[in-house]
mmCIF file with all atom_site columns, C-alpha atoms in Angstrom:
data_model
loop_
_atom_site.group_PDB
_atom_site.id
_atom_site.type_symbol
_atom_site.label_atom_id
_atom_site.label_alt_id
_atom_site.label_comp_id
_atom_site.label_asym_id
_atom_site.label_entity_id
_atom_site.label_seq_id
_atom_site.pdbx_PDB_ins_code
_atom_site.Cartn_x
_atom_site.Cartn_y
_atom_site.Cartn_z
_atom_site.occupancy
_atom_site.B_iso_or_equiv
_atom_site.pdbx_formal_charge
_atom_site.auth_seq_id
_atom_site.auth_comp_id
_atom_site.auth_asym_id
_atom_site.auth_atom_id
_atom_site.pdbx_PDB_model_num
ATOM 1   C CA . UNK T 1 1   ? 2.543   -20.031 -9.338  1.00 88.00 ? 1   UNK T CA 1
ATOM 2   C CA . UNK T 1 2   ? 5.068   -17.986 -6.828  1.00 90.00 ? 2   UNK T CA 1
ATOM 3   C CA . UNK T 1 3   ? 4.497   -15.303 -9.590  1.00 93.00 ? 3   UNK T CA 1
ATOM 4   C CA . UNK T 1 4   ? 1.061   -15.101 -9.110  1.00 93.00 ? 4   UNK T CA 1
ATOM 5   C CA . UNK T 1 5   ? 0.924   -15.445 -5.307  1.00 93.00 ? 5   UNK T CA 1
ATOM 6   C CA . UNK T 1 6   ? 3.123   -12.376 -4.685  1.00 93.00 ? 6   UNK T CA 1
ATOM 7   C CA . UNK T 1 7   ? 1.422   -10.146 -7.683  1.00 92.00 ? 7   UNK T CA 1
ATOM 8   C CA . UNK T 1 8   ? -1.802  -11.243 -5.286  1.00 90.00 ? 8   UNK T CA 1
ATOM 9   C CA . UNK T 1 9   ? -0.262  -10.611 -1.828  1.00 92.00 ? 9   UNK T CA 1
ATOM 10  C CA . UNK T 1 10  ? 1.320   -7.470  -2.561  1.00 92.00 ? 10  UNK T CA 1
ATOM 11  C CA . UNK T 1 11  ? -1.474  -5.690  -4.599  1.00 88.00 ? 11  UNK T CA 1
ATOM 12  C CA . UNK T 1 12  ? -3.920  -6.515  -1.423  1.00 88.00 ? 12  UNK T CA 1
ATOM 13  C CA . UNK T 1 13  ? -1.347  -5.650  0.967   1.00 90.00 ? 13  UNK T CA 1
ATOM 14  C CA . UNK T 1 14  ? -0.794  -2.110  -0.983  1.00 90.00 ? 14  UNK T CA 1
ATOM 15  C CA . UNK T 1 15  ? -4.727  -2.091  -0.593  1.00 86.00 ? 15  UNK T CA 1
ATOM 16  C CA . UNK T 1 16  ? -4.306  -2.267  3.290   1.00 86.00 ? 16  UNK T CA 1
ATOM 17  C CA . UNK T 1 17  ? -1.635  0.441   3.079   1.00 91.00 ? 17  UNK T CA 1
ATOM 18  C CA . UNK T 1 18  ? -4.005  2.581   0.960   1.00 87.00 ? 18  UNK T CA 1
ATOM 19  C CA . UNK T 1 19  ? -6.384  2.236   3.729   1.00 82.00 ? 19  UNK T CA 1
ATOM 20  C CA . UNK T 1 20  ? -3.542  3.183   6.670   1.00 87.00 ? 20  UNK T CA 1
ATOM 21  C CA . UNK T 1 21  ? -2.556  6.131   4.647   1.00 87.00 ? 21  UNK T CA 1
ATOM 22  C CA . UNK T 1 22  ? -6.298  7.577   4.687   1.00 82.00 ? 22  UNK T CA 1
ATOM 23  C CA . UNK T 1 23  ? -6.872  6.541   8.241   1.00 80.00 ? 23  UNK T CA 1
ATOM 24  C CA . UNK T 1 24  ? -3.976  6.932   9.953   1.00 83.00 ? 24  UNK T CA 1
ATOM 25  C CA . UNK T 1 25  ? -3.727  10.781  9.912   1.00 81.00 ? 25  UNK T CA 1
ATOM 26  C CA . UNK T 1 26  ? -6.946  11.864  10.748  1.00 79.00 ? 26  UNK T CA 1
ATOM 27  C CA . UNK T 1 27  ? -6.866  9.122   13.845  1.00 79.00 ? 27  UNK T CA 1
ATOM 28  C CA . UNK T 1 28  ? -9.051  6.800   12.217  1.00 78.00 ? 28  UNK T CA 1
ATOM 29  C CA . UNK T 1 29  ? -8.858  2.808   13.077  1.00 74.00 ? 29  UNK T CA 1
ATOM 30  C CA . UNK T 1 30  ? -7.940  0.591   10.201  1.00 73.00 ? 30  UNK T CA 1
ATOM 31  C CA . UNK T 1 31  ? -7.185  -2.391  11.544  1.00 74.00 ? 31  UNK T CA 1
ATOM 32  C CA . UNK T 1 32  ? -10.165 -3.992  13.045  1.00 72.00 ? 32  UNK T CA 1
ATOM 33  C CA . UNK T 1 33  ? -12.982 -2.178  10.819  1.00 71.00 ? 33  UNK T CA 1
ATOM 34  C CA . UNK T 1 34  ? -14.856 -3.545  7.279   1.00 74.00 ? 34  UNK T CA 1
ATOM 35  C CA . UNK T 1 35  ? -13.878 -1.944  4.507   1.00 74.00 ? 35  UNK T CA 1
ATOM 36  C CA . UNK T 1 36  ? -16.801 1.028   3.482   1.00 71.00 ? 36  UNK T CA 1
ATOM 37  C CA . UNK T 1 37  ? -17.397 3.468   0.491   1.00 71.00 ? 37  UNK T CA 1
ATOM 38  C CA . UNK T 1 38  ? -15.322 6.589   0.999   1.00 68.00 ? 38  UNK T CA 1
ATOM 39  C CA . UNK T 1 39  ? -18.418 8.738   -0.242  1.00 66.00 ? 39  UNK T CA 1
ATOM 40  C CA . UNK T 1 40  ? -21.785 6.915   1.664   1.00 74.00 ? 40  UNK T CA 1
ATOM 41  C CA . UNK T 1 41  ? -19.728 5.214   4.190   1.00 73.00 ? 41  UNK T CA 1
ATOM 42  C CA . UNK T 1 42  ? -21.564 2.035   3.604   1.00 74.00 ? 42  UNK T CA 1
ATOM 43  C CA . UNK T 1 43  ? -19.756 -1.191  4.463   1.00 73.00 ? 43  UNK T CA 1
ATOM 44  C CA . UNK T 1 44  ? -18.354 -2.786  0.859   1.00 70.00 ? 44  UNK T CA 1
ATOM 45  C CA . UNK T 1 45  ? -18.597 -7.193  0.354   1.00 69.00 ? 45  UNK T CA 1
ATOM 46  C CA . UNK T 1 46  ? -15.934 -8.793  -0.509  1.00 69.00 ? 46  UNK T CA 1
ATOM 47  C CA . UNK T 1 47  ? -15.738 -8.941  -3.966  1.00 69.00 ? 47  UNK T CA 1
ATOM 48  C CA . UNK T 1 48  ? -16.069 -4.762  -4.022  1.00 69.00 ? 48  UNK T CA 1
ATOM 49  C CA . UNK T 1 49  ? -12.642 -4.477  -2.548  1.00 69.00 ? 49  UNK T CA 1
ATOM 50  C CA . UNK T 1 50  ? -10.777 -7.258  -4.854  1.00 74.00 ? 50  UNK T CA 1
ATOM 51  C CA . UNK T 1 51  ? -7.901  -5.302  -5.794  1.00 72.00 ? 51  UNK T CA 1
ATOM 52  C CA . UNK T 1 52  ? -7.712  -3.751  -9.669  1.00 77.00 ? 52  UNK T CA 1
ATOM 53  C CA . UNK T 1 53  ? -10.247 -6.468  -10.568 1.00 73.00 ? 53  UNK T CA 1
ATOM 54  C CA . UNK T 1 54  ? -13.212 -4.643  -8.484  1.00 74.00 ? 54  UNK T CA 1
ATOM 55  C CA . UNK T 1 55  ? -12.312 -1.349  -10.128 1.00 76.00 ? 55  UNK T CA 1
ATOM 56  C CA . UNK T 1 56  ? -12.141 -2.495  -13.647 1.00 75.00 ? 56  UNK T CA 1
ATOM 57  C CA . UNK T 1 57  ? -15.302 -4.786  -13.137 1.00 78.00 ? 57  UNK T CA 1
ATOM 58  C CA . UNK T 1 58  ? -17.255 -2.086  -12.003 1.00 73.00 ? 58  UNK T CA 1
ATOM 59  C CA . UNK T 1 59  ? -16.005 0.788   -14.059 1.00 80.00 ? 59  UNK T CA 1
ATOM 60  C CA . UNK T 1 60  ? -14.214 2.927   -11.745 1.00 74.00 ? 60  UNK T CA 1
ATOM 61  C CA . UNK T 1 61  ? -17.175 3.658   -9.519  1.00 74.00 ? 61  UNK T CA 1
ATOM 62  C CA . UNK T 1 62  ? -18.423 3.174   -6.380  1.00 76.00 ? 62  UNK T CA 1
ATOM 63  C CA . UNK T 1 63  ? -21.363 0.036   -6.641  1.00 71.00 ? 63  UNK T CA 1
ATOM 64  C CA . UNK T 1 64  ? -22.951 1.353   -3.592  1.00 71.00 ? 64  UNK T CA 1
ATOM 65  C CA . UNK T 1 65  ? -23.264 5.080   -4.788  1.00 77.00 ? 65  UNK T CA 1
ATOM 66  C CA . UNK T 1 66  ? -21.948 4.920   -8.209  1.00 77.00 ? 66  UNK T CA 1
ATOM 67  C CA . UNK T 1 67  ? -19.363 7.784   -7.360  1.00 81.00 ? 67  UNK T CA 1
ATOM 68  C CA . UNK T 1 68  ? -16.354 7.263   -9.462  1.00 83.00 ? 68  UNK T CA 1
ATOM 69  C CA . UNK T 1 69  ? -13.252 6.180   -6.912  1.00 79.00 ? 69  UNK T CA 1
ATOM 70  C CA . UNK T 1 70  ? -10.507 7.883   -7.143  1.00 81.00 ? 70  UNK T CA 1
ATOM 71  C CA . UNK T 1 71  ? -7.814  6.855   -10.023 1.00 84.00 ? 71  UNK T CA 1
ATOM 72  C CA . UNK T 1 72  ? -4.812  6.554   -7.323  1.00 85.00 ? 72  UNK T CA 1
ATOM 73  C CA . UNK T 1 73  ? -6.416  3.613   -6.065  1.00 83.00 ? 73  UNK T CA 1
ATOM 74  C CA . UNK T 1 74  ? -5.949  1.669   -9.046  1.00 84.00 ? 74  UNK T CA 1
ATOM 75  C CA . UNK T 1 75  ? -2.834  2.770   -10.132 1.00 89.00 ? 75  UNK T CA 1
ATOM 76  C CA . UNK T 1 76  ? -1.435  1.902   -6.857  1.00 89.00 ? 76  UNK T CA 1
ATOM 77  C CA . UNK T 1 77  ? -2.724  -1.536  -6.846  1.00 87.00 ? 77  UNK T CA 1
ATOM 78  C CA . UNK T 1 78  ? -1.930  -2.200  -10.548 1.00 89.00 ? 78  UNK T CA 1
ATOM 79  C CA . UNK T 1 79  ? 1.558   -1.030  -9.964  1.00 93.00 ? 79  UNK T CA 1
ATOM 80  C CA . UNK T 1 80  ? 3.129   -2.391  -6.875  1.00 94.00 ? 80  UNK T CA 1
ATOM 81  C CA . UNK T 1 81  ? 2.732   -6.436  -8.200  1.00 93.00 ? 81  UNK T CA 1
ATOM 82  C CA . UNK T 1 82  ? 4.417   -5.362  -11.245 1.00 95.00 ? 82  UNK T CA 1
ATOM 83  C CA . UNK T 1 83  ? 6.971   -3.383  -9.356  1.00 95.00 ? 83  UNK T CA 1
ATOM 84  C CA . UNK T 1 84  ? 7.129   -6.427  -6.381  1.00 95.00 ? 84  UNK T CA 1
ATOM 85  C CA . UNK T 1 85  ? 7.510   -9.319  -9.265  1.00 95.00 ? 85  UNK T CA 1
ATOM 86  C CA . UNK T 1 86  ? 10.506  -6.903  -10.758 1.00 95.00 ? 86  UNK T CA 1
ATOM 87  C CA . UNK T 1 87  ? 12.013  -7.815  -7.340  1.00 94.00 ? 87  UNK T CA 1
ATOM 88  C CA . UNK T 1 88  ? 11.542  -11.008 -7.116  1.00 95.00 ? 88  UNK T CA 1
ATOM 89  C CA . UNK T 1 89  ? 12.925  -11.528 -10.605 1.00 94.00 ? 89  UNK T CA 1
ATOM 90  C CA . UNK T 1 90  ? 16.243  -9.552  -9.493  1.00 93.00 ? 90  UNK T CA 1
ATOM 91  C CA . UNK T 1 91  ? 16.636  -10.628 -6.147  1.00 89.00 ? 91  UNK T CA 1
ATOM 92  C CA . UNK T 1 92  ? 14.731  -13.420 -5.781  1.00 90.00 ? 92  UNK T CA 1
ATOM 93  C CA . UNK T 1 93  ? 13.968  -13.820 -1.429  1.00 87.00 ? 93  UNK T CA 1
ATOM 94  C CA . UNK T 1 94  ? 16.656  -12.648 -0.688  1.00 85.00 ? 94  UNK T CA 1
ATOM 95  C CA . UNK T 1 95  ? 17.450  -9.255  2.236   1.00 82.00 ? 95  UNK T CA 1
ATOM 96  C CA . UNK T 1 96  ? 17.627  -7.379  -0.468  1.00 83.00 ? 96  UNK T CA 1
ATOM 97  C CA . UNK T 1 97  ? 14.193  -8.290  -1.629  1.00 88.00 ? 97  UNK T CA 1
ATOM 98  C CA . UNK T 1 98  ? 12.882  -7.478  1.941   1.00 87.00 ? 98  UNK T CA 1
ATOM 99  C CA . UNK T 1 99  ? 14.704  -4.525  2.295   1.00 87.00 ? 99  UNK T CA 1
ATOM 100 C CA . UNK T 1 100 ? 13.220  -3.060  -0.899  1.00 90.00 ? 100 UNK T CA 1
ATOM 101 C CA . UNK T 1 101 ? 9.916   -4.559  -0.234  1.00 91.00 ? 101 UNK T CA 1
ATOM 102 C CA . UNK T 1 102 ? 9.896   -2.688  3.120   1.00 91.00 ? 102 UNK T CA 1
ATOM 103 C CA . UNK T 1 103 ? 11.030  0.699   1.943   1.00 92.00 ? 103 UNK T CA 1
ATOM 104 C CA . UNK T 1 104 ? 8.793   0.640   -1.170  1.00 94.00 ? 104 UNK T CA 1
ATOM 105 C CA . UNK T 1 105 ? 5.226   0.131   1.592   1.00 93.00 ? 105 UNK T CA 1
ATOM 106 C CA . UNK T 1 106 ? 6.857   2.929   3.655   1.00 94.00 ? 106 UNK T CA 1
ATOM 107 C CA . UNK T 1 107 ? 6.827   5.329   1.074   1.00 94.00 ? 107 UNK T CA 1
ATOM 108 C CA . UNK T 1 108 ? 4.250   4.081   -0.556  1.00 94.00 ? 108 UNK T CA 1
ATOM 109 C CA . UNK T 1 109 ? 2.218   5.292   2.570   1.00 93.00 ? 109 UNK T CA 1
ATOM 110 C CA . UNK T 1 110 ? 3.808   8.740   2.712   1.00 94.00 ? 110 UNK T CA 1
ATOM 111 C CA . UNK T 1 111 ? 3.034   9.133   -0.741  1.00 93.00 ? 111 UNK T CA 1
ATOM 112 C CA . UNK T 1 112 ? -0.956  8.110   0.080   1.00 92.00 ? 112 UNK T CA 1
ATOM 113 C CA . UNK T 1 113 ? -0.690  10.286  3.054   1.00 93.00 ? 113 UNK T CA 1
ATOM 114 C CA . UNK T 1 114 ? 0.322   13.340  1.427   1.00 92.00 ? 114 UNK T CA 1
ATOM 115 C CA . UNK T 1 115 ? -1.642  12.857  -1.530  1.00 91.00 ? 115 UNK T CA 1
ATOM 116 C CA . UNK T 1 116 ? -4.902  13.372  0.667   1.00 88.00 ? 116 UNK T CA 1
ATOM 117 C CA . UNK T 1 117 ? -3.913  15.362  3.546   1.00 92.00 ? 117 UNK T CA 1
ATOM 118 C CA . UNK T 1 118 ? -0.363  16.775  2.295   1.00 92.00 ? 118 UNK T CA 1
ATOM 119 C CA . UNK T 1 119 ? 0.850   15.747  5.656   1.00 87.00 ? 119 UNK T CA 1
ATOM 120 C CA . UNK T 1 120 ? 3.423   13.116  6.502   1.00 89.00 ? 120 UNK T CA 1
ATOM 121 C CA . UNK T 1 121 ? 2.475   11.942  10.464  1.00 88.00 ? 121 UNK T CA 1
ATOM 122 C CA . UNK T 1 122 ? 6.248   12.273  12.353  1.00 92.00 ? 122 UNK T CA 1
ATOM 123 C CA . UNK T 1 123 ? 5.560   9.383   14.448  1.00 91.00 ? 123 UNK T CA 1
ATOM 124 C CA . UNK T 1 124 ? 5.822   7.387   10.677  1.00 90.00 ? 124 UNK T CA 1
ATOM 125 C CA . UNK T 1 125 ? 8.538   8.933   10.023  1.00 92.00 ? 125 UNK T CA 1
ATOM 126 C CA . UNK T 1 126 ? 10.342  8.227   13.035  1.00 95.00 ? 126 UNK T CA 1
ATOM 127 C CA . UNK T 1 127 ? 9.794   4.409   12.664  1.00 93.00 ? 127 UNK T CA 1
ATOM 128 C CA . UNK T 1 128 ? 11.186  4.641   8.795   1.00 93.00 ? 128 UNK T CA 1
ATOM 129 C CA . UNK T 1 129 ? 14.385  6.394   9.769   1.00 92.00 ? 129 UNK T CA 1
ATOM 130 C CA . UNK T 1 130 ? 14.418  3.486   12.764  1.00 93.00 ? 130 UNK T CA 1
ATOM 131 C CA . UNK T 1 131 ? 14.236  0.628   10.380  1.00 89.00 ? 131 UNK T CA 1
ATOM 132 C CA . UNK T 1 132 ? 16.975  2.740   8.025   1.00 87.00 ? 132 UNK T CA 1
ATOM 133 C CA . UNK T 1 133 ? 18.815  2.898   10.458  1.00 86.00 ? 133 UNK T CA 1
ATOM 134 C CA . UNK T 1 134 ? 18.301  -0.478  11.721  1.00 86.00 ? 134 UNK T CA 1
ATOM 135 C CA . UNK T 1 135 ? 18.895  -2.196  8.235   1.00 82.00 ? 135 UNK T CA 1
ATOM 136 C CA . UNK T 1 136 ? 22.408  -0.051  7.791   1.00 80.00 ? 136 UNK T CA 1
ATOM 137 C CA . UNK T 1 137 ? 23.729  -1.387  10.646  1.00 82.00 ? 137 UNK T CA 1
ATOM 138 C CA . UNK T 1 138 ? 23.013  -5.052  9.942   1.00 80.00 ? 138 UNK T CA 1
ATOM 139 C CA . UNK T 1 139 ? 24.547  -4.281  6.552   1.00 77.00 ? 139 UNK T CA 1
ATOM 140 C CA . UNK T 1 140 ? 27.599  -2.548  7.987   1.00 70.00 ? 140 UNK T CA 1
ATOM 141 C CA . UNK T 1 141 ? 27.494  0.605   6.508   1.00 54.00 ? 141 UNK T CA 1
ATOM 142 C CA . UNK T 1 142 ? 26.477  4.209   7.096   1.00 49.00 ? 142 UNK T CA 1
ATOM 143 C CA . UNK T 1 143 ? 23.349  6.169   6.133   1.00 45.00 ? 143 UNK T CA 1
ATOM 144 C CA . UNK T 1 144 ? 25.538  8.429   4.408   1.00 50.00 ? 144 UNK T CA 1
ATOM 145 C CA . UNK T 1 145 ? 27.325  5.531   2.090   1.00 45.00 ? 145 UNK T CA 1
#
């Protein structure tokens, strides 16, 4: 059951991250704001934006416009609860676990961000190298170790 909560968890929460990588460069909100098509902007239900299920169920396309979505979006979702369960298998929750689970999000949404915009935002950046640095001190060691 624990297997199949985090697979859940973490592909919706790479769906969220998805969404922060398009937004957040071009200034866009993401938190409070429905999901909509990226093509007609209309607002998506629910069961549109149930991650890898919605895409498979509905063929890769958008069910408002019948665009196809873009293949990243899938892949993304389909492998971060196979790469989080991997985790969980080696590390169980444990630091560790958190500390991977925390840099694999981070770059997870510099690799959405420069897939669309080829453009890292600094102020993201910033906060990573924080945490880094943040996380090496707890464990005692350097950045350069």
């Amino acid at each position: 059951m624990i297997y199949f909560l985090l697979a859940i968890y973490s592909a919706v929460f790479m769906s969220f991250i998805q969404v922060a990588g398009e937004c957040f460069p071009v200034k866009k909100s993401f938190l409070f704001r429905f999901s909509e098509c990226n093509f007609c902007q209309k607002t998506l239900a629910f069961y549109h934006i149930i991650p890898v299920f919605s895409f498979l169920f509905f063929r890769g396309k958008s069910r408002c416009c019948e665009r196809p979505i873009p293949i990243i979006y899938f892949l993304m979702e389909l492998v971060t609860p196979i790469y989080i369960l991997l985790l969980y298998i080696q590390f169980s929750f444990s630091y560790s676990f958190l500390l991977y689970y925390i840099i694999y999000f981070f770059l997870a949404f510099f690799f959405i961000t420069d897939i669309f915009y080829l453009y890292v935002p600094n102020s993201i950046l910033i906060v990573f190298f924080c945490v880094l640095a943040i996380i090496a001190i707890l464990y005692n060691q350097t950045l350069m170790d």
